Each structure stands twice: as C-alpha cells, then as structure tokens.
Tab-separated table of C-alpha atoms and ligand atoms in Angstrom:
chain	number	residue	atom	x	y	z
H	19	MET	CA	119.995	55.197	109.944
H	20	ASP	CA	117.329	54.081	112.383
H	21	LEU	CA	116.460	57.674	113.069
H	22	PHE	CA	115.961	58.326	109.357
H	23	ASP	CA	113.718	55.295	108.977
H	24	THR	CA	111.612	56.481	111.873
H	25	PHE	CA	111.272	60.213	111.230
H	26	LEU	CA	112.023	60.707	107.543
H	27	ASN	CA	110.931	57.434	106.039
H	28	ALA	CA	110.944	57.837	102.244
H	29	GLU	CA	108.410	55.103	101.632
H	30	VAL	CA	105.937	56.560	104.149
H	31	MET	CA	106.502	59.982	102.694
H	32	ARG	CA	105.641	58.787	99.207
H	33	ARG	CA	102.498	56.981	100.363
H	34	THR	CA	101.099	59.784	102.545
H	35	PHE	CA	102.119	62.764	100.406
H	36	PRO	CA	98.765	63.056	98.539
H	37	MET	CA	96.895	63.137	101.868
H	38	LEU	CA	99.129	65.910	103.114
H	39	MET	CA	98.606	67.887	99.926
H	40	GLN	CA	94.840	67.672	100.385
H	41	GLY	CA	95.290	68.941	103.917
H	42	LEU	CA	97.570	71.735	102.777
H	43	TRP	CA	95.001	72.862	100.232
H	44	ILE	CA	92.325	73.113	102.940
H	45	THR	CA	94.705	74.909	105.300
H	46	LEU	CA	95.489	77.466	102.613
H	47	GLN	CA	91.818	78.002	101.778
H	48	LEU	CA	90.927	78.407	105.422
H	49	GLY	CA	93.859	80.741	106.036
H	50	ALA	CA	93.198	82.928	102.996
H	51	ALA	CA	89.453	83.180	103.621
H	52	SER	CA	89.963	84.072	107.286
H	53	ILE	CA	92.658	86.635	106.522
H	54	VAL	CA	90.513	88.431	103.945
H	55	ALA	CA	87.378	88.329	106.100
H	56	GLY	CA	89.423	89.482	109.097
H	57	LEU	CA	90.750	92.477	107.127
H	58	VAL	CA	87.233	93.530	106.137
H	59	LEU	CA	85.907	93.074	109.655
H	60	GLY	CA	88.937	94.828	111.148
H	61	LEU	CA	88.562	97.873	108.909
H	62	ALA	CA	84.861	98.155	109.747
H	63	LEU	CA	85.624	97.846	113.456
H	64	ALA	CA	88.396	100.439	113.255
H	65	MET	CA	86.057	102.921	111.544
H	66	ALA	CA	83.333	102.282	114.114
H	67	ARG	CA	85.811	102.610	116.958
H	68	LEU	CA	87.293	105.888	115.662
H	69	TYR	CA	84.342	107.651	114.057
H	70	GLY	CA	81.150	105.918	115.162
H	71	PRO	CA	78.630	107.419	117.549
H	72	MET	CA	79.618	107.012	121.199
H	73	PRO	CA	77.589	103.852	122.011
H	74	LEU	CA	78.944	102.111	118.921
H	75	ARG	CA	82.478	103.160	119.875
H	76	LEU	CA	82.112	101.633	123.304
H	77	LEU	CA	80.600	98.508	121.834
H	78	THR	CA	83.473	98.056	119.358
H	79	ARG	CA	86.012	98.592	122.114
H	80	PHE	CA	84.268	95.925	124.144
H	81	TYR	CA	84.236	93.557	121.170
H	82	ILE	CA	87.900	94.155	120.413
H	83	ASP	CA	88.963	93.534	124.011
H	84	ILE	CA	86.848	90.397	124.382
H	85	PHE	CA	88.060	88.775	121.192
H	86	ARG	CA	91.663	89.562	121.945
H	87	SER	CA	91.286	87.950	125.369
H	88	ILE	CA	89.536	84.712	124.522
H	89	PRO	CA	91.794	81.793	123.587
H	90	LEU	CA	91.130	80.876	119.989
H	91	LEU	CA	90.761	77.195	120.832
H	92	VAL	CA	88.065	77.983	123.388
H	93	LEU	CA	86.197	80.146	120.894
H	94	LEU	CA	86.454	77.493	118.221
H	95	ILE	CA	85.079	74.813	120.513
H	96	ILE	CA	82.215	77.074	121.569
H	97	VAL	CA	81.347	77.825	117.946
H	98	TYR	CA	81.479	74.166	116.931
H	99	TYR	CA	80.135	72.378	120.010
H	100	ALA	CA	78.004	74.962	121.840
H	101	LEU	CA	76.200	76.812	119.062
H	102	PRO	CA	74.356	73.645	117.940
H	103	PHE	CA	72.472	73.859	121.252
H	104	LEU	CA	71.041	77.126	119.888
H	105	GLY	CA	70.137	75.310	116.700
H	106	LEU	CA	73.113	76.780	114.847
H	107	ARG	CA	75.119	73.929	113.382
H	108	LEU	CA	78.110	75.124	111.347
H	109	SER	CA	80.376	72.953	109.233
H	110	PRO	CA	83.945	72.499	110.483
H	111	PHE	CA	85.202	74.895	107.787
H	112	VAL	CA	82.669	77.616	108.618
H	113	SER	CA	83.214	77.134	112.365
H	114	ALA	CA	86.954	77.467	112.004
H	115	MET	CA	86.719	80.391	109.621
H	116	SER	CA	84.277	82.215	111.917
H	117	ALA	CA	86.471	81.804	114.974
H	118	LEU	CA	89.619	82.827	113.088
H	119	THR	CA	87.873	85.829	111.527
H	120	LEU	CA	86.305	87.066	114.756
H	121	VAL	CA	89.689	87.078	116.481
H	122	SER	CA	91.744	88.267	113.526
H	123	GLY	CA	89.239	91.100	113.004
H	124	ALA	CA	89.808	92.310	116.553
H	125	TYR	CA	93.594	92.409	116.127
H	126	THR	CA	93.325	93.921	112.648
H	127	ALA	CA	91.051	96.672	113.956
H	128	GLU	CA	93.719	97.761	116.425
H	129	ILE	CA	96.374	97.640	113.717
H	130	PHE	CA	94.306	99.835	111.381
H	131	ARG	CA	93.518	102.237	114.206
H	132	ALA	CA	97.194	102.654	115.044
H	133	GLY	CA	97.940	103.262	111.355
H	134	ILE	CA	95.230	105.896	111.001
H	135	GLU	CA	96.277	107.631	114.193
H	136	ALA	CA	99.853	107.801	112.905
H	137	ILE	CA	98.804	109.988	109.952
H	138	PRO	CA	99.555	113.663	110.683
H	139	LYS	CA	96.597	115.913	111.457
H	140	GLY	CA	97.581	118.131	108.545
H	141	GLN	CA	96.541	115.421	106.090
H	142	PHE	CA	93.003	115.420	107.486
H	143	GLU	CA	92.939	119.229	107.488
H	144	ALA	CA	94.210	119.552	103.925
H	145	SER	CA	91.552	117.065	102.777
H	146	ALA	CA	88.786	118.905	104.597
H	147	ALA	CA	89.953	122.290	103.322
H	148	LEU	CA	89.789	120.959	99.746
H	149	GLY	CA	86.172	119.976	100.302
H	150	LEU	CA	86.615	116.212	100.491
H	151	SER	CA	84.022	114.477	102.651
H	152	GLY	CA	85.183	112.416	105.606
H	153	ARG	CA	84.635	109.252	103.621
H	154	GLN	CA	86.552	110.552	100.598
H	155	ALA	CA	89.421	111.738	102.775
H	156	MET	CA	89.590	108.309	104.382
H	157	ALA	CA	89.526	106.404	101.083
H	158	ASP	CA	91.843	108.605	99.022
H	159	VAL	CA	94.197	110.221	101.522
H	160	ILE	CA	94.305	108.550	104.920
H	161	LEU	CA	93.938	104.821	104.306
H	162	PRO	CA	96.411	104.585	101.418
H	163	GLN	CA	99.057	106.055	103.728
H	164	ALA	CA	97.938	104.176	106.838
H	165	VAL	CA	97.913	100.804	105.072
H	166	ARG	CA	101.490	101.322	103.969
H	167	ILE	CA	102.560	101.880	107.566
H	168	VAL	CA	100.764	98.803	108.882
H	169	ILE	CA	101.785	96.271	106.247
H	170	PRO	CA	104.352	94.669	108.603
H	171	PRO	CA	101.917	94.130	111.524
H	172	LEU	CA	99.186	93.037	109.104
H	173	THR	CA	101.553	90.460	107.630
H	174	ASN	CA	102.431	89.323	111.123
H	175	ASN	CA	98.761	88.881	111.864
H	176	ALA	CA	98.289	86.916	108.636
H	177	ILE	CA	101.104	84.580	109.704
H	178	ASN	CA	99.356	84.012	113.018
H	179	VAL	CA	96.077	83.248	111.279
H	180	VAL	CA	97.707	80.619	109.076
H	181	LYS	CA	99.410	79.068	112.097
H	182	ASP	CA	96.147	79.062	114.034
H	183	THR	CA	94.347	77.183	111.250
H	184	ALA	CA	96.014	74.089	112.754
H	185	LEU	CA	93.601	74.370	115.681
H	186	ALA	CA	90.797	73.521	113.265
H	187	SER	CA	91.950	69.895	113.382
H	188	VAL	CA	90.172	69.604	116.751
H	189	VAL	CA	86.790	70.162	115.101
H	190	ALA	CA	87.407	67.381	112.595
H	191	MET	CA	88.584	69.683	109.874
H	192	PRO	CA	90.784	67.735	107.440
H	193	ASP	CA	93.482	70.416	107.362
H	194	LEU	CA	97.197	69.829	107.044
H	195	LEU	CA	97.713	68.891	110.695
H	196	LYS	CA	94.673	66.593	110.844
H	197	GLN	CA	95.735	64.828	107.648
H	198	ALA	CA	99.224	64.423	109.043
H	199	THR	CA	98.005	62.849	112.291
H	200	GLN	CA	95.769	60.500	110.342
H	201	ALA	CA	98.568	59.565	107.986
H	202	GLN	CA	100.766	58.951	110.984
H	203	ALA	CA	98.168	56.598	112.441
H	204	LEU	CA	97.756	54.768	109.148
H	205	ALA	CA	101.456	54.366	108.538
H	206	ALA	CA	102.297	53.795	112.190
H	207	ASN	CA	105.186	56.153	111.606
H	208	PRO	CA	105.705	59.839	112.597
H	209	THR	CA	107.201	60.898	109.246
H	210	PRO	CA	103.984	62.666	108.048
H	211	LEU	CA	104.083	64.894	111.143
H	212	ILE	CA	107.633	65.936	110.385
H	213	VAL	CA	106.723	66.605	106.766
H	214	ALA	CA	103.692	68.640	107.825
H	215	ALA	CA	105.865	70.731	110.132
H	216	ALA	CA	108.301	71.295	107.277
H	217	ILE	CA	105.448	72.420	105.024
H	218	TYR	CA	104.202	74.962	107.582
H	219	ILE	CA	107.702	76.326	107.951
H	220	ALA	CA	108.281	76.423	104.203
H	221	PHE	CA	105.188	78.568	103.750
H	222	LEU	CA	105.615	80.883	106.712
H	223	TRP	CA	109.364	81.364	106.958
H	224	PRO	CA	109.519	83.603	103.855
H	225	LEU	CA	106.726	85.746	105.295
H	226	VAL	CA	108.476	85.999	108.652
H	227	ALA	CA	111.690	87.013	106.885
H	228	LEU	CA	109.751	89.539	104.813
H	229	VAL	CA	108.295	91.160	107.910
H	230	SER	CA	111.763	91.457	109.458
H	231	ARG	CA	113.079	93.060	106.284
H	232	MET	CA	110.171	95.515	106.135
H	233	GLU	CA	110.548	96.426	109.784
H	234	CYS	CA	114.244	97.141	109.277
H	235	ARG	CA	113.488	99.292	106.255
H	236	PHE	CA	110.754	101.218	108.066
H	237	ALA	CA	113.012	101.788	111.049
H	238	ALA	CA	115.786	103.033	108.766
H	239	ARG	CA	113.445	105.403	106.965
H	240	ARG	CA	112.198	106.909	110.177
H	241	ARG	CA	115.673	108.039	111.140
A	16	MET	CA	80.979	147.268	98.780
A	17	ALA	CA	79.310	144.145	100.135
A	18	ALA	CA	81.512	141.927	102.243
A	19	PHE	CA	82.464	138.629	100.635
A	20	VAL	CA	83.714	137.213	103.904
A	21	SER	CA	81.887	138.576	106.905
A	22	ILE	CA	82.832	137.734	110.454
A	23	ARG	CA	80.731	138.858	113.412
A	24	ASN	CA	81.651	138.575	117.057
A	25	LEU	CA	83.950	135.603	116.470
A	26	ARG	CA	84.797	133.894	119.735
A	27	LYS	CA	86.758	130.729	120.245
A	28	SER	CA	87.881	129.118	123.476
A	29	TYR	CA	90.183	126.232	124.238
A	30	GLY	CA	88.811	125.134	127.581
A	31	SER	CA	88.862	128.222	129.750
A	32	PHE	CA	91.369	130.023	127.518
A	33	GLU	CA	89.821	132.500	125.090
A	34	ALA	CA	91.899	132.476	121.901
A	35	LEU	CA	89.542	134.815	119.995
A	36	LYS	CA	87.668	137.404	122.017
A	37	GLY	CA	85.102	138.757	119.594
A	38	ILE	CA	86.448	139.534	116.132
A	39	ASP	CA	84.493	141.585	113.591
A	40	LEU	CA	85.915	141.574	110.099
A	41	ASP	CA	84.581	142.183	106.607
A	42	VAL	CA	86.634	141.326	103.571
A	43	ALA	CA	85.497	142.563	100.176
A	44	LYS	CA	85.635	140.522	96.995
A	45	GLY	CA	89.105	140.740	95.488
A	46	GLU	CA	90.589	142.328	98.571
A	47	VAL	CA	94.003	141.217	99.826
A	48	VAL	CA	94.226	141.300	103.616
A	49	CYS	CA	97.409	140.551	105.541
A	50	ILE	CA	97.173	139.619	109.194
A	51	ILE	CA	100.182	140.238	111.408
A	52	GLY	CA	100.706	139.900	115.119
A	53	PRO	CA	102.776	138.201	117.793
A	54	SER	CA	102.860	134.450	118.298
A	55	GLY	CA	99.753	133.197	120.073
A	56	SER	CA	97.651	136.213	119.153
A	57	GLY	CA	95.073	134.040	117.362
A	58	LYS	CA	95.945	134.635	113.707
A	59	SER	CA	95.847	130.971	112.712
A	60	THR	CA	92.765	130.341	114.787
A	61	LEU	CA	90.979	133.202	113.032
A	62	ILE	CA	91.570	132.011	109.497
A	63	ARG	CA	90.998	128.363	110.411
A	64	CYS	CA	87.517	129.315	111.600
A	65	ILE	CA	86.655	130.664	108.140
A	66	ASN	CA	86.558	127.151	106.646
A	67	LYS	CA	85.721	125.613	109.990
A	68	LEU	CA	88.869	123.657	110.565
A	69	GLU	CA	88.234	125.028	114.047
A	70	SER	CA	84.792	125.149	115.553
A	71	PHE	CA	83.742	128.419	117.168
A	72	SER	CA	81.256	129.781	119.645
A	73	SER	CA	77.607	129.370	118.646
A	74	ASP	CA	76.827	133.087	119.082
A	75	SER	CA	79.471	133.970	116.494
A	76	GLU	CA	78.673	134.229	112.806
A	77	ILE	CA	80.829	133.794	109.722
A	78	ARG	CA	79.513	134.023	106.187
A	79	VAL	CA	81.331	133.418	102.945
A	80	ASP	CA	79.556	134.698	99.839
A	81	GLY	CA	76.451	134.886	101.989
A	82	ILE	CA	76.630	131.219	102.986
A	83	PRO	CA	76.794	130.680	106.743
A	84	VAL	CA	79.790	128.646	107.873
A	85	ALA	CA	77.868	125.970	109.697
A	86	SER	CA	77.858	122.259	109.001
A	87	GLY	CA	76.646	119.720	106.481
A	88	ARG	CA	75.796	120.912	102.988
A	89	ALA	CA	76.429	124.600	103.697
A	90	LEU	CA	79.899	123.819	105.033
A	91	ALA	CA	80.676	121.754	101.941
A	92	ARG	CA	79.699	124.743	99.758
A	93	VAL	CA	81.878	127.069	101.815
A	94	ARG	CA	84.857	124.736	101.620
A	95	ALA	CA	84.443	124.485	97.877
A	96	GLU	CA	84.779	128.295	97.674
A	97	VAL	CA	87.638	128.634	100.137
A	98	GLY	CA	91.142	127.370	99.385
A	99	MET	CA	93.785	127.040	102.067
A	100	VAL	CA	97.568	126.918	102.105
A	101	PHE	CA	99.304	125.732	105.262
A	102	GLN	CA	102.647	126.546	106.791
A	103	SER	CA	103.652	122.870	106.590
A	104	PHE	CA	102.358	122.335	102.991
A	105	ASN	CA	100.393	119.193	103.899
A	106	LEU	CA	100.774	117.700	100.443
A	107	PHE	CA	99.601	114.107	100.032
A	108	PRO	CA	102.897	112.154	100.033
A	109	HIS	CA	101.485	109.018	98.388
A	110	LEU	CA	100.318	110.930	95.314
A	111	THR	CA	102.368	112.553	92.570
A	112	VAL	CA	102.361	116.308	92.227
A	113	ARG	CA	99.817	116.124	89.411
A	114	GLU	CA	97.602	113.717	91.370
A	115	ASN	CA	97.733	116.039	94.374
A	116	VAL	CA	96.263	118.796	92.234
A	117	MET	CA	93.737	116.512	90.521
A	118	LEU	CA	92.291	114.806	93.582
A	119	ALA	CA	89.756	117.373	94.788
A	120	PRO	CA	88.307	118.256	91.365
A	121	ARG	CA	87.983	114.559	90.586
A	122	ARG	CA	86.286	113.642	93.838
A	123	VAL	CA	84.348	116.776	94.789
A	124	ARG	CA	83.451	118.039	91.309
A	125	ASN	CA	83.493	114.704	89.444
A	126	THR	CA	85.727	116.280	86.813
A	127	PRO	CA	86.736	113.645	84.224
A	128	ARG	CA	90.302	112.411	84.663
A	129	ALA	CA	91.663	113.828	81.393
A	130	GLU	CA	90.207	117.243	82.044
A	131	ALA	CA	91.462	117.284	85.640
A	132	ALA	CA	94.939	116.348	84.396
A	133	ARG	CA	94.908	119.157	81.839
A	134	GLN	CA	93.783	121.633	84.466
A	135	ALA	CA	96.467	120.393	86.874
A	136	ASP	CA	99.196	120.829	84.284
A	137	ARG	CA	97.951	124.334	83.504
A	138	LEU	CA	98.036	125.284	87.189
A	139	LEU	CA	101.445	123.696	87.716
A	140	ASP	CA	102.769	125.709	84.765
A	141	ARG	CA	101.307	128.809	86.285
A	142	VAL	CA	103.176	128.281	89.577
A	143	GLY	CA	106.332	127.405	87.636
A	144	ILE	CA	106.656	123.661	88.237
A	145	GLY	CA	105.051	122.207	85.134
A	146	ASN	CA	108.076	119.959	84.623
A	147	GLN	CA	107.762	118.267	88.047
A	148	ALA	CA	104.234	116.887	87.644
A	149	GLN	CA	105.283	113.226	87.810
A	150	LYS	CA	107.400	113.545	90.936
A	151	TYR	CA	106.355	112.802	94.472
A	152	PRO	CA	106.233	115.726	96.922
A	153	ASP	CA	109.153	114.378	98.976
A	154	HIS	CA	111.430	114.864	96.001
A	155	LEU	CA	110.735	118.580	95.732
A	156	SER	CA	112.250	121.502	97.604
A	157	GLY	CA	110.156	123.301	100.206
A	158	GLY	CA	109.470	126.216	97.898
A	159	GLN	CA	108.334	123.862	95.143
A	160	GLN	CA	106.123	121.947	97.556
A	161	GLN	CA	104.418	125.100	98.715
A	162	ARG	CA	103.791	126.117	95.100
A	163	VAL	CA	102.196	122.708	94.495
A	164	ALA	CA	100.021	123.322	97.546
A	165	ILE	CA	98.895	126.620	96.041
A	166	ALA	CA	98.125	124.925	92.721
A	167	ARG	CA	96.222	122.211	94.572
A	168	ALA	CA	94.040	124.789	96.316
A	169	LEU	CA	93.495	126.730	93.077
A	170	ALA	CA	92.256	123.589	91.331
A	171	MET	CA	88.931	123.988	93.131
A	172	GLU	CA	88.681	127.509	91.655
A	173	PRO	CA	88.169	129.108	95.057
A	174	GLN	CA	86.821	132.620	95.492
A	175	VAL	CA	88.855	133.087	98.649
A	176	MET	CA	92.360	131.873	99.457
A	177	LEU	CA	93.563	131.564	103.024
A	178	PHE	CA	97.307	131.451	103.700
A	179	ASP	CA	98.671	130.572	107.136
A	180	GLU	CA	102.311	131.668	107.211
A	181	PRO	CA	103.008	130.075	103.825
A	182	THR	CA	106.713	130.956	103.869
A	183	SER	CA	107.567	130.444	107.534
A	184	SER	CA	108.939	126.921	107.167
A	185	LEU	CA	110.955	127.706	104.037
A	186	ASP	CA	114.673	128.260	103.696
A	187	PRO	CA	115.262	131.975	103.067
A	188	GLU	CA	116.293	131.488	99.444
A	189	MET	CA	112.926	129.909	98.635
A	190	VAL	CA	110.678	132.524	100.204
A	191	GLY	CA	110.791	134.754	97.150
A	192	GLU	CA	109.503	132.173	94.674
A	193	VAL	CA	106.423	131.491	96.795
A	194	LEU	CA	105.728	135.180	97.417
A	195	ASP	CA	106.011	135.809	93.674
A	196	VAL	CA	103.290	133.251	93.008
A	197	MET	CA	101.107	134.827	95.677
A	198	ARG	CA	101.691	138.295	94.224
A	199	ASP	CA	100.585	137.093	90.785
A	200	LEU	CA	97.565	135.522	92.378
A	201	ALA	CA	96.627	138.766	94.114
A	202	HIS	CA	96.507	140.468	90.716
A	203	THR	CA	93.979	137.956	89.384
A	204	GLY	CA	91.264	139.254	91.678
A	205	VAL	CA	91.090	136.337	94.088
A	206	THR	CA	90.201	137.404	97.604
A	207	MET	CA	93.172	136.640	99.838
A	208	ILE	CA	93.573	136.506	103.593
A	209	VAL	CA	97.229	136.018	104.444
A	210	VAL	CA	98.782	135.474	107.847
A	211	THR	CA	102.409	136.433	107.391
A	212	HIS	CA	105.557	137.812	108.938
A	213	GLU	CA	106.742	139.064	105.551
A	214	MET	CA	106.351	142.805	106.054
A	215	GLY	CA	107.692	143.531	102.564
A	216	PHE	CA	104.978	141.417	100.995
A	217	ALA	CA	102.321	142.969	103.219
A	218	SER	CA	103.348	146.511	102.383
A	219	GLN	CA	103.505	145.895	98.619
A	220	VAL	CA	100.562	143.571	98.039
A	221	ALA	CA	98.018	144.054	100.809
A	222	ASP	CA	95.037	146.336	100.423
A	223	ARG	CA	94.688	146.235	104.170
A	224	VAL	CA	96.887	145.137	107.067
A	225	ILE	CA	95.376	143.859	110.288
A	226	PHE	CA	97.352	143.753	113.506
A	227	MET	CA	96.089	141.237	116.074
A	228	ASP	CA	97.069	140.766	119.668
A	229	ALA	CA	95.652	138.565	122.404
A	230	GLY	CA	92.640	137.415	120.415
A	231	LEU	CA	91.545	140.854	119.213
A	232	ILE	CA	92.067	143.107	116.213
A	233	VAL	CA	94.071	146.008	117.619
A	234	GLU	CA	94.584	148.092	114.538
A	235	GLN	CA	93.868	147.915	110.822
A	236	GLY	CA	94.179	150.025	107.717
A	237	PRO	CA	96.163	150.469	104.510
A	238	PRO	CA	99.693	149.067	104.783
A	239	ASP	CA	101.490	152.409	104.654
A	240	GLN	CA	99.390	153.576	107.578
A	241	VAL	CA	99.595	150.477	109.812
A	242	LEU	CA	103.169	149.501	108.972
A	243	SER	CA	104.766	152.948	108.654
A	244	ASN	CA	102.695	155.021	110.995
A	245	PRO	CA	101.015	152.774	113.559
A	246	GLN	CA	98.725	154.473	116.072
A	247	GLU	CA	98.555	151.801	118.772
A	248	PRO	CA	101.487	151.258	121.152
A	249	ARG	CA	101.144	147.482	120.864
A	250	THR	CA	101.461	147.680	117.078
A	251	ARG	CA	104.500	149.908	117.433
A	252	ASP	CA	106.144	147.512	119.891
A	253	PHE	CA	105.487	144.537	117.629
A	254	LEU	CA	106.758	146.240	114.480
A	255	GLY	CA	109.767	147.516	116.366
A	256	ALA	CA	110.619	144.014	117.509
A	257	VAL	CA	110.094	142.519	114.028
A	258	LEU	CA	112.003	145.169	112.106
A	259	ASN	CA	114.975	145.237	114.461
A	260	HIS	CA	115.434	141.540	114.023
W	30	ATP	N1	94.474	123.021	120.184
W	30	ATP	C1	94.713	124.000	121.077
W	30	ATP	N2	94.508	123.787	122.394
W	30	ATP	C2	94.735	124.747	123.301
W	30	ATP	N3	95.162	125.984	122.988
W	30	ATP	C3	95.379	126.264	121.709
W	30	ATP	C4	95.176	125.302	120.692
W	30	ATP	N4	95.473	125.868	119.496
W	30	ATP	C5	95.864	127.125	119.775
W	30	ATP	N5	95.806	127.373	121.087
W	30	ATP	C6	96.123	128.643	121.746
W	30	ATP	O1	95.386	129.667	121.153
W	30	ATP	C7	96.162	130.836	120.999
W	30	ATP	C8	96.131	131.311	119.591
W	30	ATP	O2	96.820	130.348	118.779
W	30	ATP	P1	97.116	130.606	117.249
W	30	ATP	O3	97.737	129.374	116.727
W	30	ATP	O4	95.883	131.091	116.560
W	30	ATP	O5	98.180	131.776	117.307
W	30	ATP	P2	98.971	132.447	116.119
W	30	ATP	O6	98.687	133.896	116.185
W	30	ATP	O7	98.684	131.762	114.849
W	30	ATP	O8	100.471	132.219	116.561
W	30	ATP	P3	101.769	131.803	115.689
W	30	ATP	O9	102.320	133.067	115.117
W	30	ATP	O10	102.680	131.214	116.692
W	30	ATP	O11	101.328	130.836	114.651
W	30	ATP	C9	97.559	130.493	121.509
W	30	ATP	O12	97.705	131.006	122.805
W	30	ATP	C10	97.588	129.009	121.522
W	30	ATP	O13	98.379	128.537	122.597
W	31	MG	MG1	99.783	130.492	113.570
C-alpha cells in the first residue's frame, strides 16, 4: 500500500498528467522532425558516399564515422553551450533536433548504403540497358527495392532517435522527461517519473515488436 | 550493305587478363547473328560492350547506326536503340509485369501513362502473356519471365536486340516458348545478336554464325557452313563436344 502511494499515487498522477502530456507532445514533435530530417540527410550522404566524386566520398565517410563516434549528449551540449561562443545561439528545440539529425543521418546513410549494395548488379544493368539515367534507375528501380530491405533497421534507428530525445532535457527542453522531473519536484513524489517511463514504453514497445516481426519474416523469406 | 553495328579492334582487359583481343565485326541492318563458343571465350563481354555495360579499350571503336558508343548523350542515344535480354531475366521484382514494360518508355521517352500501358499490353500479347500483366515477376515461370524481359526491351522500339544466353537458365520444357518468340522477332526485321548454345535455333534462324574462342573470332559464316562443315579445328572440337552431349 505504501509502495503504491509512493510510486503510483493516483492523486499525483491526476494533478501532473497535463504537464506530462505537454512534454509528450514536444517529445513526439522532436522525434518526428529529427527522424524525417535524418532520413533526408542519410539518403543524401549515402548517394554522396556511393556515387560522389572521390573527395566528396572521402568527406562523407569521414562525416559518417565522426558522427557515429561522438556521444549524442556531448554533441548536444556542444551545439547548445559552445556554438553561442561563435555567435550561433540555437533554441533548445533546434539544438536538440540538429544533434539528433546529424547523428541519425550518419546511421541512416550506412543503412541506405547497405540496402543499395544488396540490390543485384543485374538490376542496375537492366536499367542502364533500357536507357534509364543513373538518377532514374536509382529513383524507380534501386531505391524502391532497397528501402523495402532496410525498413527494419530504419525502424530500429527511429526507435533510438525517439529514445534519445530524452537527452534534450539537459538543454532545458520541456520534453516528456523534463516535464516528469519537474512534476516530481513539484509533487515531491516520484509517480510522474514512473508514468513517463510507462509512456515511453507504450509508444516504443509496439515498434520494437514490429521490428522483431519484420526481421523474422525477412529471415524466413530469405531461406 | 552498310553496317548497322560496326566494331573495330575491340579490346577489353580485366587487369592483366585480355578477355577480348581485337574483334572486328560488322552487322547489317536486319541481320540475325548467333555467337557460339566455349565458356570464357568472351561472348558476353563482346555483346555487353555494344551498349557499354562494359567499358573497353580507348583505341577500340564501336558504332551503332553511326553513333559512336562513348559516353554522355551519345551513349544515351545508343542505349535507346539497343535492347538487351539477359540470361537471368533481371526483371524489376517490385513492379508488375505491365509496369516493367512501361517503365522505360515512361521515363526515357515521356510516353503518357495510358499510351505506355496500351503499348505494354500489345507487346505482352505478342509474346503470349497478355493475361499476366497484373502479376509480379516472381509469380511467373522462368519462360514467362524471359518473355516479359523481351517485351520490356521491345517497348523502347530498339533497332538492335542483344541476347546473352536467353534460354540457359530455363528448364528444358520452357526453352521452346522463348525461342519461338525470338524466331518471330527475327522475322520482323530487327537486327539481332544472340549468344546461345541452342544450335538448332542458330542453324534455323541465324543469317550468320560466329564462333569465338579465347577473345577472338575464330570462324564465321552461314550456319550450314560453320555448324555443318567447320574449317577450323577449334570449331570442330567445340561442336563435337556440344553435339555429343
Ligand atoms: N568482372 C570480371 N573480372 C575479371 N574477369 C572477368 C570478368 N568478367 C569476365 N571475366 C573473364 O573474361 C573472360 C570472358 O568472359 P565472358 O563472360 O565474356 O565469357 P563467355 O564467353 O560469355 O562465357 P560463358 O559461356 O561462360 O558465359 C572469362 O575468362 C572471364 O573469366
Ligand atoms: Mg556469357
């Protein structure tokens, strides 16, 4: 009974629920915007890495390796606290979205590249023999097939992006986690934290399950 | 007769290995040429150079309808005139049969969708699979897939059709249906260059048979001469091995 009053206090829940919903809304906006921007950036990077002129290829490889190595929290703090010294002051939302996008783009680029490289050479040759340009072959033949292959890893990456939005609370972004910690302070009770955790899980569990299902199906088809 | 496809001193190396050692070949408009030869002799490499799926030595020259097979705009014009059918079909698995045939006219020629669809259905009827237009390639037999691939190439109204062992990955009972389509095609006046092991097809349909070995043309002439009365020992050995199989 005591445990319930402490961690799942109904009264606290009722009082802090609106705050958490505001936080959730911001988390979802930040997650969605970063996922979409990361997909666009990742596709551009993959194209540059595979088909760009040699210097650009090397540069993209360098970018991809750097942004897969740097801890997201470090990048976020640099963007928010260090860039102002260069006169570039970004809002918490833009800071967080930039950091998430820069990193997600690097991972997405590698995912797209793997997908494109998995398409048989004959598909490129048939497209070329028909007179399609490289760009047309990519848009109409290669990418539609490659995207299908990489939907599971892309979904995985999207899950990670949504999880990583919680880091934005360190740059004063009123996201779900930040709202929960504030509600906890106000109510002097940890219930909002538990509720926030449950909300994250409720959103991401279905996606995690979906990825597992897709991976099973893909593995079965390959046999 | 002026050559429609003209190949001069065609050389192609993979590293230090010379796959083509200087091929000269003229193919007239409407001519049907069958290329035979042992595995590794360079047959695929030769026809893949004609639409530049393979690059080749810079002192070699290939022209199609007078257009040099080079790069950029000229290459695009050549590819628009040259259709190709592969041993492994290479159909687009994410598109239906009809969409496979429609894609190139739509994108390369900007043919309106309705017109491209009508043309696709006409071509699919012609290769005998008009009733499969809505299916995906995976749901067709090998013979049907290869006929779709022929229809897909024909949709660009090519002047020349290249075939690289179009029946070699088919079950025996499906070889005939594909060869029948190719035979009909030969009668329409399309120039055809066919790499094949089907000696029956070569002897009935070809205007000329070319025997290649080790990156060179060893012998060529009308089918009854090359296939029935070969002059070169290497041709005789090859035909002996093939026919006794
Ligand atoms: N990408 C490549 N790299 C290195 N060598 C190659 C490559 N492609 C072909 N070759 C070599 O070039 C030679 C000619 O190959 P090609 O595929 O043209 O032969 P082919 O006459 O078509 O034989 P097959 O009847 O087996 O299809 C072969 O010795 C082959 O090993
Ligand atoms: Mg071959």
